[in-house]
Each structure stands twice: as structure tokens, then as C-alpha cells.
Coordinates of C-alpha atoms and ligand atoms in Angstrom, one line a residue:
M1 CA -0.1 0.0 0.0
N2 CA 1.5 3.3 -1.1
V3 CA 0.0 5.8 1.4
T4 CA 1.9 8.7 0.0
F5 CA -0.9 8.5 -2.6
N6 CA -3.0 10.2 0.3
L7 CA -1.8 13.6 1.1
A8 CA -4.1 14.1 4.0
S9 CA -3.1 10.9 5.8
E10 CA 0.6 11.7 5.1
L11 CA 0.1 15.0 6.9
E12 CA -1.8 13.3 9.8
T13 CA 1.2 10.8 10.2
A14 CA 3.6 13.7 10.2
L15 CA 1.6 15.7 12.6
Q16 CA 1.5 12.7 15.1
D17 CA 5.3 12.4 14.8
A18 CA 5.8 16.0 15.2
A19 CA 3.7 16.1 18.3
Q20 CA 5.7 13.2 19.8
T21 CA 9.0 14.9 18.9
A22 CA 7.8 18.1 20.4
G23 CA 7.2 16.3 23.7
L24 CA 3.3 16.5 23.6
E25 CA 0.9 13.8 24.4
A26 CA 0.7 12.8 20.8
D27 CA -2.0 10.1 21.5
A28 CA -4.3 12.7 22.9
L29 CA -4.0 15.2 20.0
N30 CA -6.7 14.7 17.2
T31 CA -4.6 15.1 14.0
E32 CA -7.4 14.8 11.7
V33 CA -6.8 16.7 8.4
R34 CA -9.6 17.9 6.4
T35 CA -9.9 19.7 3.1
A36 CA -9.6 23.5 3.7
D37 CA -11.2 26.5 2.4
P38 CA -9.1 27.3 -0.7
R39 CA -8.2 30.8 0.7
H40 CA -6.4 29.2 3.5
G41 CA -4.7 26.2 2.0
D42 CA -5.2 22.7 0.6
F43 CA -5.7 20.9 4.0
Q44 CA -6.2 22.0 7.6
A45 CA -5.7 20.4 11.0
N46 CA -7.6 22.0 13.8
G47 CA -7.4 19.4 16.6
V48 CA -4.7 21.6 18.5
L49 CA -7.4 24.0 19.8
G50 CA -9.3 21.1 21.7
Y51 CA -5.9 19.7 23.0
A52 CA -4.6 23.0 24.3
K53 CA -7.8 24.1 25.8
A54 CA -8.1 21.0 27.9
R55 CA -4.6 21.6 29.1
K56 CA -4.9 25.4 29.7
L57 CA -2.2 25.8 27.0
N58 CA -1.8 28.6 24.6
P59 CA -3.1 26.9 21.3
R60 CA -1.1 29.0 18.9
A61 CA 2.1 28.3 20.9
T62 CA 1.3 24.6 20.9
A63 CA 0.7 24.7 17.1
E64 CA 4.1 26.4 16.7
Q65 CA 5.8 23.7 18.6
I66 CA 4.2 21.0 16.4
V67 CA 5.0 22.9 13.1
A68 CA 8.6 23.3 14.3
A69 CA 9.0 19.6 14.7
L70 CA 7.6 18.8 11.2
P71 CA 10.3 17.1 9.0
E72 CA 12.3 19.1 6.6
D73 CA 11.3 17.2 3.5
L74 CA 7.6 18.0 4.1
L75 CA 8.3 21.5 4.7
A76 CA 10.2 21.7 1.5
R77 CA 7.1 20.4 -0.4
C78 CA 4.4 22.1 1.5
E79 CA 3.9 25.7 3.0
V80 CA 2.7 25.4 6.5
S81 CA 0.9 28.3 8.3
I82 CA -0.8 28.9 11.6
A83 CA -4.2 30.7 11.7
G84 CA -6.6 31.9 14.1
P85 CA -6.7 29.7 17.3
G86 CA -3.9 27.2 16.3
F87 CA -5.3 26.0 13.1
I88 CA -2.6 24.5 11.0
N89 CA -2.9 25.1 7.3
F90 CA -1.0 23.2 4.6
T91 CA -0.6 24.4 0.9
F92 CA 1.4 21.8 -1.2
G93 CA 3.8 23.1 -4.0
A94 CA 3.0 22.6 -7.6
D95 CA 5.5 19.8 -7.9
T96 CA 3.4 17.7 -5.3
L97 CA 0.3 18.4 -7.2
L98 CA 1.9 17.3 -10.4
D99 CA 3.1 14.2 -8.7
W100 CA -0.4 13.4 -7.5
L101 CA -1.8 13.9 -11.0
Q102 CA 0.8 11.6 -12.5
K103 CA 0.3 8.9 -10.1
H104 CA -3.6 8.8 -10.2
D105 CA -4.1 7.5 -13.7
T106 CA -6.5 4.8 -12.9
V107 CA -9.5 4.1 -10.6
D108 CA -7.2 1.5 -8.9
H109 CA -4.8 4.2 -8.0
L110 CA -7.4 6.5 -6.9
K111 CA -8.5 3.7 -4.6
S112 CA -5.1 3.1 -3.1
G113 CA -5.3 6.6 -1.6
A114 CA -8.4 5.6 0.3
S115 CA -8.2 1.9 0.6
A116 CA -6.2 2.1 4.0
F117 CA -9.3 3.4 5.8
Y118 CA -11.2 0.2 6.1
Q119 CA -8.8 -2.5 5.0
G120 CA -9.7 -5.9 6.1
Q121 CA -12.9 -4.6 8.0
R122 CA -16.2 -6.5 7.4
F123 CA -19.3 -4.4 7.0
V124 CA -22.8 -5.6 6.8
V125 CA -25.1 -3.2 5.3
D126 CA -28.8 -3.7 5.7
Y127 CA -30.8 -1.5 3.4
S128 CA -33.9 -1.4 1.2
S129 CA -35.5 -4.1 3.5
P130 CA -39.1 -3.4 2.5
N131 CA -42.0 -5.3 3.8
T132 CA -43.7 -8.0 1.6
A133 CA -47.0 -7.8 -0.1
K134 CA -46.9 -3.9 -0.4
Q135 CA -45.9 -1.8 -3.4
L136 CA -42.7 0.2 -3.1
H137 CA -43.5 3.8 -2.9
V138 CA -41.3 7.0 -3.2
G139 CA -40.4 6.8 0.5
H140 CA -38.7 3.5 0.0
I141 CA -36.0 5.1 -2.4
R142 CA -34.0 6.8 0.3
S143 CA -32.9 3.6 2.0
M144 CA -32.0 2.0 -1.4
V145 CA -30.2 5.0 -2.8
I146 CA -28.3 6.1 0.4
G147 CA -27.6 2.4 1.3
E148 CA -26.1 1.5 -2.1
A149 CA -23.9 4.7 -2.1
I150 CA -22.6 3.7 1.3
C151 CA -21.8 0.1 0.2
R152 CA -19.9 1.4 -2.8
M153 CA -17.9 4.0 -0.8
L154 CA -17.0 1.5 1.8
S155 CA -15.7 -0.9 -0.6
F156 CA -13.8 1.7 -2.5
C157 CA -12.1 2.5 0.8
G158 CA -11.1 -1.0 1.4
A159 CA -13.9 -2.6 3.4
E160 CA -15.4 -6.0 2.7
V161 CA -19.1 -5.2 2.2
T162 CA -22.1 -7.6 2.6
R163 CA -25.4 -6.3 1.3
D164 CA -28.2 -7.7 3.1
N165 CA -31.9 -6.9 2.1
H166 CA -33.6 -7.6 5.5
I167 CA -37.3 -8.2 4.0
G168 CA -40.1 -7.9 6.4
D169 CA -41.5 -11.2 5.5
W170 CA -42.6 -12.7 8.7
G171 CA -45.0 -10.2 10.4
T172 CA -48.4 -10.4 11.7
Q173 CA -49.7 -9.0 8.2
F174 CA -49.6 -12.6 7.0
G175 CA -52.5 -13.7 9.0
K176 CA -54.8 -11.2 7.3
L177 CA -53.2 -11.7 4.0
I178 CA -53.8 -15.4 4.1
W179 CA -57.2 -15.1 5.4
G180 CA -58.0 -12.7 2.6
Y181 CA -56.4 -14.9 -0.1
K182 CA -58.5 -17.7 1.0
N183 CA -61.7 -15.8 1.1
L184 CA -61.7 -12.6 -1.0
L185 CA -59.3 -13.5 -3.9
D186 CA -60.0 -12.1 -7.4
E187 CA -58.2 -14.6 -9.7
N188 CA -58.4 -12.3 -12.7
A189 CA -56.9 -9.4 -10.7
L190 CA -54.1 -11.6 -9.5
Q191 CA -53.3 -12.5 -13.1
T192 CA -53.2 -8.9 -14.3
D193 CA -51.2 -7.4 -11.4
A194 CA -50.4 -9.8 -8.7
L195 CA -49.0 -7.2 -6.2
E196 CA -51.8 -4.9 -6.7
E197 CA -54.3 -7.5 -5.8
L198 CA -52.2 -8.6 -2.6
E199 CA -52.4 -5.1 -1.5
R200 CA -56.1 -4.9 -2.0
L201 CA -56.6 -8.2 -0.2
Y202 CA -54.6 -7.0 2.7
K203 CA -56.6 -3.7 2.9
A204 CA -60.0 -5.8 2.5
A205 CA -58.9 -8.3 5.1
D206 CA -57.8 -5.6 7.5
A207 CA -61.1 -3.9 7.2
A208 CA -63.0 -7.1 7.6
T209 CA -61.1 -8.1 10.8
K210 CA -61.9 -4.6 12.3
E211 CA -65.6 -5.1 11.7
D212 CA -66.0 -8.6 12.8
A213 CA -64.4 -10.2 15.8
A214 CA -64.8 -13.8 14.4
T215 CA -62.9 -12.7 11.3
L216 CA -60.1 -11.2 13.5
D217 CA -59.9 -14.6 15.1
A218 CA -59.9 -16.4 11.9
A219 CA -56.9 -14.2 10.6
R220 CA -55.0 -14.9 13.9
A221 CA -55.6 -18.6 13.4
E222 CA -54.2 -18.5 9.9
L223 CA -51.0 -16.7 11.3
V224 CA -50.5 -19.4 14.2
K225 CA -51.0 -22.1 11.6
L226 CA -48.3 -20.5 9.4
Q227 CA -46.0 -20.1 12.3
Q228 CA -46.6 -23.7 13.3
G229 CA -45.6 -24.8 9.8
D230 CA -49.0 -25.7 8.3
A231 CA -48.3 -26.8 4.7
E232 CA -51.0 -25.0 2.9
N233 CA -50.3 -21.8 4.7
L234 CA -46.6 -22.1 4.1
A235 CA -47.1 -22.7 0.5
L236 CA -49.5 -19.5 0.2
W237 CA -46.8 -17.6 2.1
K238 CA -44.2 -18.7 -0.3
Q239 CA -46.3 -17.7 -3.2
I240 CA -47.0 -14.0 -1.7
I241 CA -43.2 -13.6 -1.1
A242 CA -42.4 -14.6 -4.7
I243 CA -45.0 -12.2 -6.1
S244 CA -43.4 -9.4 -3.9
S245 CA -39.8 -10.4 -4.8
S246 CA -40.3 -10.3 -8.6
A247 CA -41.8 -6.7 -8.2
F248 CA -39.1 -5.5 -6.0
Q249 CA -36.4 -7.0 -8.3
K250 CA -37.6 -4.8 -11.2
V251 CA -36.9 -1.8 -9.2
Y252 CA -33.4 -3.1 -7.9
D253 CA -32.5 -3.9 -11.5
R254 CA -33.2 -0.3 -12.7
L255 CA -31.2 1.1 -9.8
D256 CA -28.2 -1.3 -10.4
I257 CA -28.6 -2.7 -6.9
K258 CA -27.6 -6.4 -6.2
F259 CA -27.9 -7.9 -2.8
D260 CA -25.5 -10.7 -1.6
H261 CA -28.3 -12.0 0.6
E262 CA -31.9 -11.5 1.3
H263 CA -32.3 -12.9 4.7
G264 CA -35.7 -11.7 5.6
E265 CA -37.2 -11.8 9.0
S266 CA -38.4 -15.3 8.4
F267 CA -34.8 -16.6 8.0
Y268 CA -34.4 -16.0 11.7
R269 CA -37.6 -17.8 12.9
D270 CA -35.6 -20.9 14.2
Q271 CA -33.0 -18.7 16.0
L272 CA -35.5 -16.8 18.2
A273 CA -35.5 -19.2 21.1
R274 CA -31.8 -18.7 21.9
V275 CA -32.5 -14.9 22.0
Y276 CA -35.2 -15.5 24.8
Q277 CA -33.0 -17.9 26.6
E278 CA -29.9 -15.8 26.7
L279 CA -31.7 -12.6 27.8
E280 CA -33.4 -14.6 30.5
E281 CA -30.4 -16.4 31.7
T282 CA -28.2 -13.2 31.8
G283 CA -31.0 -11.4 33.9
L284 CA -31.5 -8.7 31.3
S285 CA -35.1 -9.4 30.5
S286 CA -38.0 -9.5 32.9
E287 CA -41.6 -10.3 32.5
S288 CA -44.1 -7.6 32.4
Q289 CA -47.9 -8.4 31.9
G290 CA -47.2 -11.7 30.3
A291 CA -44.6 -10.1 28.0
L292 CA -40.9 -10.6 27.9
V293 CA -39.2 -7.0 28.1
V294 CA -35.9 -5.3 28.6
F295 CA -35.6 -2.0 30.5
H296 CA -32.6 0.3 30.5
P297 CA -32.6 1.9 33.9
E298 CA -29.8 4.3 32.9
H299 CA -31.7 5.8 30.1
P300 CA -34.2 8.7 30.6
R301 CA -36.9 7.2 28.4
F302 CA -36.1 3.5 28.2
K303 CA -36.1 3.1 31.9
T304 CA -39.9 3.1 31.6
Q305 CA -40.5 2.4 28.0
P306 CA -39.8 -1.2 27.6
F307 CA -38.1 -3.1 24.5
I308 CA -40.7 -5.8 24.1
V309 CA -38.9 -9.0 22.9
R310 CA -41.8 -11.3 23.2
K311 CA -45.4 -10.4 23.2
S312 CA -48.0 -11.5 25.9
D313 CA -49.4 -14.0 23.4
G314 CA -46.0 -15.7 23.1
A315 CA -45.4 -14.4 19.6
S316 CA -42.0 -13.0 18.5
N317 CA -41.8 -9.5 17.0
Y318 CA -39.6 -7.0 15.1
A319 CA -37.4 -6.7 18.2
T320 CA -36.8 -10.5 18.5
T321 CA -35.9 -10.9 14.9
D322 CA -33.5 -8.1 15.0
L323 CA -31.8 -9.4 18.1
A324 CA -31.3 -12.8 16.4
T325 CA -30.2 -10.8 13.3
M326 CA -27.6 -9.0 15.3
L327 CA -26.3 -12.3 16.4
Y328 CA -26.2 -13.9 13.1
R329 CA -24.4 -11.1 11.5
T330 CA -21.8 -11.0 14.3
E331 CA -21.3 -15.0 14.3
H332 CA -21.8 -15.8 10.8
F333 CA -20.7 -12.9 8.8
K334 CA -18.0 -12.0 11.5
A335 CA -19.1 -8.4 11.1
D336 CA -16.8 -5.8 12.4
A337 CA -19.5 -3.2 11.8
I338 CA -23.2 -3.4 11.0
I339 CA -25.1 -0.6 9.3
V340 CA -29.0 -0.5 9.2
L341 CA -30.8 2.1 7.0
T342 CA -34.3 3.2 7.9
D343 CA -36.2 6.6 8.4
T344 CA -35.9 8.5 11.7
R345 CA -39.1 7.2 12.9
Q346 CA -37.3 3.8 14.0
S347 CA -34.7 5.6 16.2
D348 CA -36.1 4.4 19.4
H349 CA -36.3 0.8 18.3
F350 CA -32.6 0.9 17.2
Q351 CA -31.5 2.6 20.3
Q352 CA -33.0 0.0 22.4
L353 CA -31.8 -2.8 20.3
W354 CA -28.2 -1.5 20.6
L355 CA -28.4 -0.8 24.4
T356 CA -29.8 -4.3 24.7
T357 CA -27.0 -5.8 22.6
V358 CA -24.2 -4.1 24.3
K359 CA -25.3 -5.6 27.6
W360 CA -26.2 -9.0 26.3
Y361 CA -22.8 -9.4 24.4
A362 CA -20.9 -8.1 27.5
A363 CA -22.7 -10.8 29.6
K364 CA -22.0 -13.6 27.2
N365 CA -18.5 -12.3 26.2
Y366 CA -19.4 -12.0 22.4
P367 CA -17.2 -9.6 20.5
L368 CA -19.2 -6.3 20.2
P369 CA -19.2 -5.0 16.6
R370 CA -19.7 -1.3 15.6
F371 CA -23.3 -0.5 15.0
E372 CA -24.8 2.5 13.1
H373 CA -28.4 3.2 12.5
V374 CA -28.3 5.4 9.4
S375 CA -31.5 7.2 9.5
F376 CA -33.0 9.7 7.2
G377 CA -35.8 12.2 7.0
S378 CA -38.9 12.2 4.6
I379 CA -39.4 13.3 1.0
L380 CA -41.9 16.1 0.8
G381 CA -44.0 17.6 -1.9
D382 CA -44.2 21.2 -2.9
D383 CA -46.5 21.9 -0.3
G384 CA -44.1 20.7 2.4
K385 CA -46.1 17.8 3.4
A386 CA -45.3 14.1 2.7
I387 CA -45.2 13.6 -1.1
K388 CA -48.5 12.1 -2.5
T389 CA -50.3 11.7 -5.8
R390 CA -53.2 14.0 -6.5
S391 CA -55.6 11.7 -5.2
G392 CA -53.8 11.5 -2.0
D393 CA -52.2 8.0 -2.3
P394 CA -48.5 7.4 -1.9
I395 CA -46.6 7.8 -5.2
R396 CA -45.5 4.4 -6.5
L397 CA -41.7 4.1 -6.9
H398 CA -42.0 2.5 -10.2
A399 CA -44.0 5.3 -11.7
L400 CA -41.9 7.8 -10.4
L401 CA -38.7 6.3 -11.8
E402 CA -40.7 6.0 -15.1
E403 CA -41.6 9.6 -15.0
A404 CA -38.1 10.6 -14.4
C405 CA -36.7 8.8 -17.4
D406 CA -39.5 10.2 -19.6
R407 CA -38.9 13.8 -18.4
A408 CA -35.2 13.5 -19.0
Y409 CA -35.8 12.0 -22.4
T410 CA -37.9 14.9 -23.4
L411 CA -35.3 17.4 -22.1
V412 CA -32.5 15.6 -24.1
S413 CA -34.5 15.5 -27.2
E414 CA -35.1 19.2 -27.1
K415 CA -31.3 20.0 -26.4
S416 CA -29.8 17.4 -28.8
P417 CA -32.3 16.4 -31.4
D418 CA -29.4 15.2 -33.6
I419 CA -28.6 12.2 -31.4
P420 CA -30.2 9.0 -32.6
E421 CA -33.5 8.0 -30.9
E422 CA -32.2 4.9 -29.3
E423 CA -29.2 6.6 -27.7
R424 CA -31.6 9.5 -26.5
Q425 CA -33.7 6.8 -24.7
E426 CA -30.6 5.6 -22.9
I427 CA -29.5 9.0 -22.1
G428 CA -32.9 9.7 -20.8
R429 CA -32.6 6.6 -18.5
T430 CA -29.2 7.6 -17.3
V431 CA -30.2 11.2 -16.6
G432 CA -33.6 10.4 -15.2
M433 CA -32.4 7.8 -12.7
G434 CA -29.4 9.9 -11.8
A435 CA -31.4 12.9 -11.1
V436 CA -33.7 11.1 -8.7
R437 CA -30.8 9.4 -6.8
Y438 CA -28.6 12.5 -6.7
A439 CA -31.5 14.6 -5.4
D440 CA -31.7 12.1 -2.5
L441 CA -27.8 11.9 -1.9
S442 CA -26.9 15.6 -2.2
Q443 CA -29.0 16.6 0.9
N444 CA -27.9 16.0 4.4
R445 CA -29.7 12.7 5.0
S446 CA -30.9 13.8 8.4
S447 CA -33.2 16.4 6.9
D448 CA -36.4 16.2 5.0
Y449 CA -36.2 17.4 1.3
V450 CA -38.6 18.7 -1.1
F451 CA -38.9 16.8 -4.3
N452 CA -39.2 19.1 -7.3
W453 CA -38.9 17.9 -11.0
E454 CA -37.6 21.3 -12.2
K455 CA -34.9 21.6 -9.7
I456 CA -33.6 17.9 -9.8
L457 CA -33.5 18.0 -13.6
S458 CA -32.0 21.4 -13.9
F459 CA -28.7 21.7 -15.8
E460 CA -27.6 24.5 -13.1
G461 CA -26.8 24.0 -9.5
N462 CA -25.8 20.8 -7.5
T463 CA -27.8 18.4 -9.6
A464 CA -27.1 15.1 -11.7
P465 CA -27.7 16.8 -15.0
Y466 CA -25.0 19.5 -14.2
L467 CA -22.5 16.9 -13.1
L468 CA -23.3 14.5 -16.0
Y469 CA -22.9 17.3 -18.4
A470 CA -19.6 18.4 -17.0
V471 CA -18.3 14.7 -17.7
T472 CA -19.6 14.8 -21.2
R473 CA -17.8 18.1 -21.9
I474 CA -14.5 16.6 -20.9
H475 CA -15.2 13.5 -23.0
S476 CA -15.8 15.7 -25.8
I477 CA -12.4 17.4 -25.6
F478 CA -10.8 14.1 -26.0
R479 CA -13.1 13.1 -28.8
K480 CA -12.1 16.1 -30.8
L481 CA -8.6 15.1 -30.4
D482 CA -9.5 11.4 -31.1
F483 CA -7.8 10.1 -28.2
D484 CA -8.5 8.1 -25.0
P485 CA -7.8 10.1 -21.8
A486 CA -6.6 6.9 -20.0
T487 CA -3.7 6.8 -22.5
I488 CA -2.5 10.3 -21.9
E489 CA 1.2 10.8 -21.6
T490 CA 1.9 11.9 -18.0
A491 CA 5.7 11.7 -17.6
T492 CA 6.5 14.7 -19.5
A493 CA 3.6 16.8 -18.4
A494 CA 4.7 20.1 -16.4
A495 CA 3.2 21.3 -13.1
P496 CA -0.1 23.2 -13.0
E497 CA 0.8 26.9 -13.3
T498 CA -2.0 29.3 -13.7
P499 CA -4.3 30.1 -10.9
N500 CA -7.1 28.2 -12.4
E501 CA -4.9 25.2 -13.2
Q502 CA -3.7 25.1 -9.6
A503 CA -7.1 25.5 -8.1
L504 CA -8.5 22.6 -9.9
A505 CA -5.4 20.5 -9.1
R506 CA -5.8 21.4 -5.4
K507 CA -9.5 20.2 -5.5
L508 CA -8.4 16.9 -7.0
V509 CA -5.9 16.2 -4.5
G510 CA -8.6 16.3 -1.8
L511 CA -10.6 13.2 -2.9
A512 CA -9.3 10.8 -0.3
A513 CA -9.8 13.2 2.6
V514 CA -13.3 13.8 1.5
L515 CA -14.0 10.2 1.2
N516 CA -12.6 9.8 4.7
M517 CA -15.1 12.3 6.1
T518 CA -18.0 10.8 4.0
T519 CA -17.5 7.3 5.2
E520 CA -16.7 8.2 8.8
Q521 CA -20.1 10.0 9.1
L522 CA -21.8 7.9 6.5
R523 CA -23.3 11.0 4.8
P524 CA -23.0 10.9 1.0
H525 CA -23.7 14.5 0.6
F526 CA -20.1 15.4 1.5
L527 CA -19.0 13.6 -1.7
C528 CA -21.7 15.3 -3.7
T529 CA -20.6 18.7 -2.6
Y530 CA -17.1 17.9 -3.4
L531 CA -17.9 16.7 -6.9
Y532 CA -20.1 19.8 -7.5
E533 CA -17.2 22.1 -6.4
L534 CA -14.8 20.0 -8.5
A535 CA -17.1 20.5 -11.6
G536 CA -17.2 24.2 -10.7
A537 CA -13.4 24.5 -10.5
F538 CA -13.1 22.7 -13.9
S539 CA -15.6 25.1 -15.5
S540 CA -13.7 28.1 -14.2
F541 CA -10.3 26.5 -15.4
Y542 CA -11.9 25.6 -18.9
S543 CA -13.3 29.1 -19.6
A544 CA -10.0 30.8 -18.3
D545 CA -7.4 28.6 -19.8
K546 CA -7.9 27.4 -23.3
V547 CA -6.8 23.6 -23.5
L548 CA -6.2 22.9 -27.1
V549 CA -3.6 25.6 -27.7
E550 CA -0.6 25.3 -30.1
D551 CA 2.0 25.4 -27.4
E552 CA 2.5 21.6 -26.8
A553 CA 3.8 21.8 -23.2
V554 CA 0.9 24.1 -22.1
R555 CA -1.6 21.8 -23.8
A556 CA -0.2 18.6 -22.3
R557 CA -0.5 19.9 -18.7
R558 CA -4.0 21.2 -19.3
L559 CA -4.9 17.8 -20.9
L560 CA -3.6 16.0 -17.9
L561 CA -5.9 18.2 -15.6
C562 CA -8.9 17.3 -17.9
A563 CA -8.2 13.6 -17.8
R564 CA -7.9 13.6 -14.0
T565 CA -10.9 15.6 -13.5
L566 CA -12.7 13.2 -15.7
L567 CA -11.4 10.2 -13.8
V568 CA -12.4 11.7 -10.4
L569 CA -15.8 12.9 -11.5
E570 CA -16.6 9.5 -13.0
T571 CA -15.3 7.5 -10.2
G572 CA -17.1 9.7 -7.7
L573 CA -20.5 9.5 -9.4
H574 CA -20.1 5.8 -10.0
M575 CA -19.6 5.5 -6.1
L576 CA -22.8 7.3 -5.6
G577 CA -24.5 4.8 -7.9
L578 CA -24.9 7.1 -11.0
R579 CA -24.0 6.0 -14.4
T580 CA -22.1 8.4 -16.7
L581 CA -22.3 9.3 -20.3
Q582 CA -20.1 10.1 -23.3
R583 CA -22.4 12.7 -24.6
M584 CA -25.7 14.1 -24.0
Ligands
LIG1 N1 -38.9 -3.7 7.1 C1 -38.7 -2.6 7.8 C2 -39.5 -1.6 7.5 O1 -40.0 -1.5 6.3 C3 -37.2 -2.1 7.8 C4 -36.2 -3.3 8.2 C5 -34.8 -2.6 8.6 N2 -33.9 -3.5 9.0 C6 -33.9 -4.1 10.3 N3 -33.0 -5.0 10.5 N4 -34.8 -3.7 11.0 O2 -39.7 -0.6 8.3

């Protein structure tokens, strides 16, 4: 592993060593290096402030001590300055920028700058995870799109990623569904649109059980029969799952998502007894009104709000399967880290799950993985309320994706009517899917966001069309020259010189640091902002500095910048799950 490919981590190591040399408590100093505001430098370290404050030292003086101990060879390549309350800024010389540009000629070499972050760590990512027998609606897209981007970024940074679609296929809905199927089925409707019919059956059965106690009992009996392994109900259950799966699969195919496993809740049904037993034997659970529950006395809310792990009728629930899932992922996948994506409404559940796991694992001496509940807000309509169709129903995801591709196709056809029809269709799909995805990823996931077609399909601003267009623009430069940017001659190119060349190069060298921050916080919008700014830096460079000039040396060094911008933009967009285009 050649870590000099990563300038930020090279600085972090140098800072650690310097702090040691200067006689400071190096281990206690946060030497994290981030990309800086370009007015101050390429990178900044601001951990000195906290360190000095905690020890009542003068932060500037502490920073000066560290800087004085930095190695000569680094100071020769990099200007170091101290700003404000002890922030250390680093500005690399043009030769180092050139060195970076020369070395980062392929996706693999870009990877090598980041691959040290999670080398050898196993991540299980649980995302999408819809409930069976329901249509996917627009709200389901967040988990899919953010989850897939997180998987791709983590693997890029060296992690071993297992994608697990934790389908909700064992819930109480099956009692009603099976009762509905047996009593209310419309065979024709099942032939035409099976999932639609299942959804109707569920609603009708649900209504019937509310009206009539005998029906409710009948539905419960169907569920018990299923859970006890009744052959007829198991066969029906399997059929229902198959119908759902094939509908989900169509959406996954469109979004280029492939899971390694689809261990739904039902997968764990034989592993629940162990959960009850271990929680009881370790004294973590108690009986409360016939149910098995776990309280967390140290927590303000969960000391009275129980985590119910077995219902009073003896049935398992969401908590039970999630505890069994936790165990399976630790024991079978040997996960170092587990990430689950759902909207923020499930925060309590996952907090309780984690509190319980920590105590359970400690009592049993199981190795504790890292756990992250990656939560996100809702998608809103223009009125600021949860997005709905005109008739007030949730918007089907399938229909939304279809509309995105249609709208993008229309836009492309207006802009570039000369491109052949079939290619325009393909461009429409790429831009449409990219726009929907990017709209979701470019916002801080914790917030709600307003879904607006004009905005997400605009060629201006932080959007997919803007970035995809930037990519095609660079492709067209190389097309004019009739050569492949991957084969560019780098050895003889000179260092970036003009202010715009340098600004662009400085943006490029920040990629690894940005990925570090993005994966640390599991917030893809950091990468989006970076790519948007990179495209902006390219745009300023391209309008100020002509690329295809007579002077061969100037042309070579500018072409090198074009080639690397293209590589970083494409790699970044692919990591976010977007496809890119040669022209549009
Ligand atoms: N099926 C759940 C839902 O639709 C999400 C499951 C998330 N994963 C988990 N391990 N609980 O809300």
C-alpha cells in the first residue's frame, strides 16, 4: 500500500510524529486533516485547539511547537501556516500537485489513496428491506439509494461489504393476507397485477377484521397455523413472497442494486428461542404483563418504555428478529460493523436494540461490533407535506422512476435532437435515474427534502444533469483530439501553473480526505458537494485557460488536468450509484 498517494493521511502521520518529537501527548491530539477553504490552503488540521484548551495551554504556541517539529522534506514540499486559534494550514507546492496527477491515472490508483481506511474490515449493510405484499412507494427510495452509495464508498475505501436486504416477510400481516387470499381473492386481478391484488386483499382483510371479531380470530388462527408450519399456509406464504420479490427485483435492476443476501425476518425464525433464553439467563429481561421485556434503567426514557422482545401471546416481534439478526451477523458474517438504514421514525427501536445488545454481548463475552443506525428524513411535496399523488395516495416508486426517465428523455430530445433515438432513450434513463438518486444523496440525509422535478432536472446547480454534463464536456475534448484520456502521456507533463490550473489540481488532491469524512459520518452529501465544487473548478479553469492551444507543453499539462478531472468525477459519480455518459 503506497500511502503517499493520500496527502491528507501523510500529513496526519507527520503531525503525530511531530507532536511526539515536541514532547506533547501525541495520542491525545486529534490530528485529523480535512480539506480546507481554498483561501487558507489545501488541508487544515484543527485538533490543536481542543488539545490546548483541555490543558490550559496557548493553542497558537502549541501549534508552533508542532510545526517546528515537522520534517524538513515535508516543509520543502508544503507551505505550513498557523491561523486563528492554532489551526494548521497546509498548501502543497505545484510539484507535489503534479506528482499526484501523474500517479492517479486509474480508478485503482485513486482507490489506493483511500483503501487504507477500512482495509480488512467486514461491514454488513442492511438496506432497502421493504415489507412484503406492499408496493414500493417513493419513500422507499431513500434507503436503497443512500444504502447503495454507502456500500460502494466503503468498498472503495477497502472494506469488505455484505449487502443484506432484510425483507419484512414474517410479520402479523400474513394472518390477514392469508385469510384474505382464502376468502376474497379475485383470480383475474391476480393474473393482471399480482402485487396490486395482494395489496387490495390486505386492505380488505384488515377492514373485515376490524368489523367482525370472528374474522379477526380467523386471521389470527391463519397466522398461528403459518408459524406452526402448516403446509397449505406455508405454500401460500411462499407464493406471496415470490410475487413481492419479483416486483421488487424490477426496481433493483433499474437502480443497479444487487444484494448478496435476502435474509428476511423469516430466516431467523428458528433462532429466536436462543434470544429469549440468553436474555433470561443473563437477567437482562423481565416479565411484564405476560410479555418479555428489557428496560434500560440508565436511560431517561427507556427506563420506563420497555423493549418488548416477546409479546404476551407468546409471539415474536420486530425486536426479537432484530436481536437474532444481530447475533447472526456477528457470528456468521463475523461483522466488524453493522449498518442499518431506515427512516428516523425507527430511532427508538434501534437505540433500544443497541443498548440491549451491548449488555447481552458483555454478559456472554461476545465480541461487540460497531453498529450504526443510518437514519434519514422524509421526502416532501411542494406543499411541504409528505409527497402524495393528486388523489392522496403514496406515489409508486416504479411510476416515479418511469416519469423521471420520460422527463429526462424529453429534455435531451430538445437539447440534442441530432442524437439517434435509441441513444436518446438511453441518455434519458441515465439522466432520469441519476437525477432522482442525486437529489436524495446531495442533501444531508438527516433532513427532509422537497422533491421538485424542475430543480432535480436542472442543468444548473448541484444536480445530476449538471455533473453528468460536466463529464460529457470533458469527453468531448478528448473526442475532438480522437484520443483516449486513459492513455494520456503523463511523464513529460509540467506542473499546474495558472491560478485556475492550480485551483483545480488542489481540488483533485482532496478526494481521499473527502471520502474519509464521508464514510466516517456515512453522509454521502459530502462527496456530492465535493464533486459539485470540482465540476465548478473545472468550469472556471476551462473558460479561463484554453486547452487545445498550439504550445505543446501547455496543452499537455492542461490535458492532464482534464483527464484527472474526468477520472475523479466519473469515479465519484459511480460511487454514488450513478451511471455516466460520453455525450448528452
Ligand atoms: N422492514 C422494515 C420496514 O419496512 C425495515 C427493516 C430494517 N432492518 C432491520 N434490521 N430492522 O420498516
